[in-house]
Short mmCIF file of C-alpha atoms in Angstrom, two decimals:
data_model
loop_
_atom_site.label_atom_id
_atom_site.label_comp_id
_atom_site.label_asym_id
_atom_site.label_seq_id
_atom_site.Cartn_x
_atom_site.Cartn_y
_atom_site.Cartn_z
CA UNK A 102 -13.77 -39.80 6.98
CA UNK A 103 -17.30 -40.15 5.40
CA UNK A 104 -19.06 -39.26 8.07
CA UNK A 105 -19.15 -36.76 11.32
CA UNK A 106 -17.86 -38.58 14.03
CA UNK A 107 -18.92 -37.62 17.24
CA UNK A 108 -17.08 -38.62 20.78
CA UNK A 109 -18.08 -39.75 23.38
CA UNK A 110 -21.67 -41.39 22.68
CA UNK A 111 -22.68 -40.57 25.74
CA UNK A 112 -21.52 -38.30 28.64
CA UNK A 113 -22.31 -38.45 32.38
CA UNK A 114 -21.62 -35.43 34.26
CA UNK A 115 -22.37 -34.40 37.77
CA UNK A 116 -24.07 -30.44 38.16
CA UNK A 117 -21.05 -28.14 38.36
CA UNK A 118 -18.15 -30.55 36.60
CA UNK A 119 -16.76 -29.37 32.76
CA UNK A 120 -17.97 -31.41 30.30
CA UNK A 121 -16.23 -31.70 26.95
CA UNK A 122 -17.62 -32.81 23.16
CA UNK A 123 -15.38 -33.88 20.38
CA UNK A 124 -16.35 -33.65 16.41
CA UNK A 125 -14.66 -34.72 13.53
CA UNK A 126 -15.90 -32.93 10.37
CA UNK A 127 -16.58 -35.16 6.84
CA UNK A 128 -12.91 -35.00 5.37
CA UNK A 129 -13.08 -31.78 2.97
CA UNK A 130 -16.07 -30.30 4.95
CA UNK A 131 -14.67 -26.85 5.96
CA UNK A 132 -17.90 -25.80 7.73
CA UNK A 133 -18.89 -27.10 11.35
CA UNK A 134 -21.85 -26.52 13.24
CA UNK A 135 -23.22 -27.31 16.55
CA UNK A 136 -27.01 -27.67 17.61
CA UNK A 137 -28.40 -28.85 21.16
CA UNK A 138 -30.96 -30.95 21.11
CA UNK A 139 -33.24 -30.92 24.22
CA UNK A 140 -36.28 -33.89 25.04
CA UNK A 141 -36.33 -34.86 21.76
CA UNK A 142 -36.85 -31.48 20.00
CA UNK A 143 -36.28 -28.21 20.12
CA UNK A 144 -33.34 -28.00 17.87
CA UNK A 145 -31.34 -24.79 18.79
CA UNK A 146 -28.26 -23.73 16.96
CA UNK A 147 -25.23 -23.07 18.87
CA UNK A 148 -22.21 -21.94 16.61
CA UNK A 149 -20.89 -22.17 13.58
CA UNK A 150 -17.18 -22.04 12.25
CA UNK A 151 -15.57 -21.61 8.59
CA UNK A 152 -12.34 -23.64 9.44
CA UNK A 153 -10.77 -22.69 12.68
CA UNK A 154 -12.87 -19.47 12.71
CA UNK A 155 -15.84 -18.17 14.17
CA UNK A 156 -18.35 -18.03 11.35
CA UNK A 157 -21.81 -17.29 13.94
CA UNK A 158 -22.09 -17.47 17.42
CA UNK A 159 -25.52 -15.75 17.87
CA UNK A 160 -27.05 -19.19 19.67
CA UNK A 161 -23.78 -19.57 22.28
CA UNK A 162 -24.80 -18.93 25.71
CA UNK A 163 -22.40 -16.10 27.29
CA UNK A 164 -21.76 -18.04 29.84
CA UNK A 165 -19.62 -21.49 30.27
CA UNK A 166 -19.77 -22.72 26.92
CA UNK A 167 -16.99 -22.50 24.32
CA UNK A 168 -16.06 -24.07 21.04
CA UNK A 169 -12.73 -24.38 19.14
CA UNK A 170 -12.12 -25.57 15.47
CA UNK A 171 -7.48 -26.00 15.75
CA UNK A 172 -5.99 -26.96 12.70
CA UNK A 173 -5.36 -31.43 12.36
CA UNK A 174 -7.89 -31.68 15.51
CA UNK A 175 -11.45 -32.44 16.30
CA UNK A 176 -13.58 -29.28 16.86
CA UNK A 177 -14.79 -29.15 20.46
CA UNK A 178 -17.58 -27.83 22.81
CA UNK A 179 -17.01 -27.39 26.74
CA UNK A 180 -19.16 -26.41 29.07
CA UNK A 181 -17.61 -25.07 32.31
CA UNK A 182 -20.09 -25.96 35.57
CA UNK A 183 -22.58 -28.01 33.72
CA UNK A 184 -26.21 -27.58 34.79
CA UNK A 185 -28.94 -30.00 35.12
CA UNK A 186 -30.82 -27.75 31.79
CA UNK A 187 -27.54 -28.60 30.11
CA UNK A 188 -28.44 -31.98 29.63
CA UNK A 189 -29.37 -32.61 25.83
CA UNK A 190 -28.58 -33.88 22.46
CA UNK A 191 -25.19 -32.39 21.41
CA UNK A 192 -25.14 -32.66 17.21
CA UNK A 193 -22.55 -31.51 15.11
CA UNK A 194 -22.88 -30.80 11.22
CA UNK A 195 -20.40 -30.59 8.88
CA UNK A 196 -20.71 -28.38 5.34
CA UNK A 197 -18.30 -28.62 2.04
CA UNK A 198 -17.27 -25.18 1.34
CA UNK A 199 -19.20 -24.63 -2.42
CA UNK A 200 -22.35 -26.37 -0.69
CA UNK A 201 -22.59 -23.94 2.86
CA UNK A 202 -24.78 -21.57 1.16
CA UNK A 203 -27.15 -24.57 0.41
CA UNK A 204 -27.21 -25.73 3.97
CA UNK A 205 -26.29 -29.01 2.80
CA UNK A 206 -25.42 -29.97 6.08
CA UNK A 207 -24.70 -33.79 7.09
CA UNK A 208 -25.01 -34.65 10.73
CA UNK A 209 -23.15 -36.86 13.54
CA UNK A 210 -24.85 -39.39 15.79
CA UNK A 211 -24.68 -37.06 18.57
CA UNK A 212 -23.81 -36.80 21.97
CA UNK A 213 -25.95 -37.57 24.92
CA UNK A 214 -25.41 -35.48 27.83
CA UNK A 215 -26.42 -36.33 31.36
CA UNK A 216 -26.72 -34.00 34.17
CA UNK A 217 -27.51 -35.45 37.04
CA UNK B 52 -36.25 -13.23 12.31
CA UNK B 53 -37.43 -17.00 11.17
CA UNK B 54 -39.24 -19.25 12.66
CA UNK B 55 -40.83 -22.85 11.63
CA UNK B 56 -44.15 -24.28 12.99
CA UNK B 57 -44.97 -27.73 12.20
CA UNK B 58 -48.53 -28.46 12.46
CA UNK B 59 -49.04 -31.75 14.75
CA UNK B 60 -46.75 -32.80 17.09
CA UNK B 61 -48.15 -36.49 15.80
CA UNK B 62 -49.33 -38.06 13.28
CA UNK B 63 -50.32 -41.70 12.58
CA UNK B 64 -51.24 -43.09 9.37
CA UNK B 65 -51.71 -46.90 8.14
CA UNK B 66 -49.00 -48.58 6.26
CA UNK B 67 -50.04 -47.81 2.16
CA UNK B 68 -52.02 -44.39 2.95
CA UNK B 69 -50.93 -41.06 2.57
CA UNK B 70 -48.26 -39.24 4.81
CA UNK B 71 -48.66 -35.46 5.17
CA UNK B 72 -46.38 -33.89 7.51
CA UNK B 73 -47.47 -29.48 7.60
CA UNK B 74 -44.78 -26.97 7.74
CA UNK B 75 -45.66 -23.53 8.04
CA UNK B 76 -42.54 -20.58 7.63
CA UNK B 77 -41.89 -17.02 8.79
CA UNK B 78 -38.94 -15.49 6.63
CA UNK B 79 -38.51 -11.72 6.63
CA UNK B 80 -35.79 -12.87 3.25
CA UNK B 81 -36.46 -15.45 0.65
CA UNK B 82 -35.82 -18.63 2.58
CA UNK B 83 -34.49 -21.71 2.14
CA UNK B 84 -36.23 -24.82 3.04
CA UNK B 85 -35.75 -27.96 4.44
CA UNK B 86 -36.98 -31.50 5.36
CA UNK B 87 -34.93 -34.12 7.60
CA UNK B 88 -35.74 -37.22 9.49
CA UNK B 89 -34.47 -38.69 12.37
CA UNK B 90 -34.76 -42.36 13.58
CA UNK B 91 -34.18 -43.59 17.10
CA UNK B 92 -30.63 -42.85 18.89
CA UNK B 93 -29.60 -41.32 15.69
CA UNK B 94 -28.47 -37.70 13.88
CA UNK B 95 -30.50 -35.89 11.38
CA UNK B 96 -30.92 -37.11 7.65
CA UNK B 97 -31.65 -34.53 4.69
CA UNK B 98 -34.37 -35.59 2.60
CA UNK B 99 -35.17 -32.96 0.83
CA UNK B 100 -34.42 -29.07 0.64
CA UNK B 101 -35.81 -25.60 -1.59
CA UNK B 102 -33.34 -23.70 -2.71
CA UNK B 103 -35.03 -21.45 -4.72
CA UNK B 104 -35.20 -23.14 -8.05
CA UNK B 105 -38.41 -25.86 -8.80
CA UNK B 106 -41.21 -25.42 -6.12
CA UNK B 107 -41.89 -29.00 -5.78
CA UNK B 108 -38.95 -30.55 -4.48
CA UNK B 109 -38.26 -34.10 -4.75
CA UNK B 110 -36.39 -35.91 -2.13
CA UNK B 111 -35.26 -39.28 -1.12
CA UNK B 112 -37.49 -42.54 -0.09
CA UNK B 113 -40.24 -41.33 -2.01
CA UNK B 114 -40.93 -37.90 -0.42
CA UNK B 115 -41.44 -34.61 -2.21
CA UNK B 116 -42.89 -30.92 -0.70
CA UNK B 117 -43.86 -28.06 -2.47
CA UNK B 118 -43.24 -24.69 -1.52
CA UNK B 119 -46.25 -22.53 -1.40
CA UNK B 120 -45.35 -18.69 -1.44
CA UNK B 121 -48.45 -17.25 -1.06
CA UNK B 122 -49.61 -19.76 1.96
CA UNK B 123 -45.99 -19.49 3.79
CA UNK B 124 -46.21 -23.45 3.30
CA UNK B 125 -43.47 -26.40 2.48
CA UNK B 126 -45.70 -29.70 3.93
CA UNK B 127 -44.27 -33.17 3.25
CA UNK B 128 -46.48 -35.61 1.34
CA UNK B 129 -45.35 -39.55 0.56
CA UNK B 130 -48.21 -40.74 -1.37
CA UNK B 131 -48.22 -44.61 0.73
CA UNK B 132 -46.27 -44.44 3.58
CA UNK B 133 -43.97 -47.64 4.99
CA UNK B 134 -43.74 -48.75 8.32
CA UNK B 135 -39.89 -48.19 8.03
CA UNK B 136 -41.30 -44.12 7.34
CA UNK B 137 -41.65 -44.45 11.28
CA UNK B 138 -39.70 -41.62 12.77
CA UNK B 139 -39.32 -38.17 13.67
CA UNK B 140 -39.39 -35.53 11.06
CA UNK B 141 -38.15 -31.90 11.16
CA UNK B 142 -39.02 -28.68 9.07
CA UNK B 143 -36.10 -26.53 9.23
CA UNK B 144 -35.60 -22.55 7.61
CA UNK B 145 -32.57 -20.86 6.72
CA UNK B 146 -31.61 -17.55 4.67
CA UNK B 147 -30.62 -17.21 1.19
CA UNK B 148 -28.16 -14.32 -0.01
CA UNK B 149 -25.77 -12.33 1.84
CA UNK B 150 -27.49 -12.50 5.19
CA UNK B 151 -27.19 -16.44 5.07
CA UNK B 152 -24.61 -17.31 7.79
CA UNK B 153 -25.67 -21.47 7.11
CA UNK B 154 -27.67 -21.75 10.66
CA UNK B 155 -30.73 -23.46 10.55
CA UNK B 156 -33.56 -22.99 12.84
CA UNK B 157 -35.91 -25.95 13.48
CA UNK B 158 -39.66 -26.51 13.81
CA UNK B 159 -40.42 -28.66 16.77
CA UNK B 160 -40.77 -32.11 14.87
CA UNK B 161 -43.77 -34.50 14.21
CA UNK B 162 -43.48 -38.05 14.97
CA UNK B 163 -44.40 -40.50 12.42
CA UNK B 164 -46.56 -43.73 13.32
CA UNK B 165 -47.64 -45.84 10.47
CA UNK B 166 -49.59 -48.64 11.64
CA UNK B 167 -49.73 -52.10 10.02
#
């Protein structure tokens, strides 16, 4: 597609259940980041992947959060045994591969995650 | 490492006056530079970016920056700001070169208001 589509809109998730985040990357876009938005700043970079690899995971916490790029299917984030400071702005970006260098990054709508 | 401080969390201005929106940048490598906005509910548009080639940058909607070396500076001007400028704008730093992995680290945002 043209865009980054980003599933669901929003997410409602009780303290301790998974929670899961789907992206779909601009058609052609081999580079896909993730960045968690928290109270309406605070922009913090997650991952990154080149494809269905790993490109940077410096910003992943150790613990209960993973991300997978598979070949034909939406990237995705889960977080094992959310936490109420999990709650945040979930965006995912989406890079063509001549313009990554460039940071020309275009962004989904984001999903809203809700801890209670 | 890099880091981004925007000066003023808010700023208001009156519809037809000036907008100036301050980005100051740490960068232990020549950087690259951004600008994006964000409106209500939504993701992150680019408006402008340095990549190392003119120092003043223009960008969309009527918005340039310059990049000041020597002050560590790349502040947003529009020189008669529109009520539909209302939003939340973000100064964001990456690296250039080799060390570039695409992540981009944020500045904590400044709101917008333009009055009528």
């Amino acid at each position: 597609g043209e865009e980054v589509a980003q599933t669901p809109k929003h997410l409602v998730r009780g303290e301790g259940q998974k929670a899961k985040l789907y992206c779909a990357p601009i058609k052609g876009h081999s580079y896909v980041f993730w960045y968690q938005q928290v109270l309406k700043n605070e922009f913090k970079f997650l991952i990154s992947f080149q494809n269905e690899n790993v490109f940077d995971e410096t910003g992943m916490p150790k613990e209960r959060f993973s991300a997978k790029c598979l070949p034909n299917s939406p990237c995705s984030l889960e977080i094992q045994a959310t936490k109420l400071e999990d709650s945040a702005v979930y965006f995912c970006a989406s890079s063509q591969p001549q313009e990554w260098d460039y940071n020309e990054q275009f962004f989904g709508p984001g999903t809203r995650l809700t801890v209670l | 490492a890099q880091s981004v401080t925007q000066l003023g969390s808010h700023v208001s201005v009156s519809e037809g006056a000036l907008v100036l929106l301050r980005c100051n940048y740490s960068s232990s490598v020549p950087p690259y530079l951004f600008w994006y906005v964000q409106y209500p509910n939504q993701g992150l548009q680019l408006l402008l970016k340095y990549t190392s080639a003119a120092t003043l940058v223009k960008g969309i909607n009527g918005f340039e920056a310059e990049f000041k070396k020597s002050e560590t500076s790349f502040h947003l001007t529009k020189p008669s700001a529109h009520m539909s400028d209302a939003a939340e704008y973000f100064c964001a730093v990456s690296r250039s070169g080799s060390s570039n992995t695409g992540k981009l680290i944020f500045g904590q945002g400044t709101t917008l208001q333009v009055k009528p």
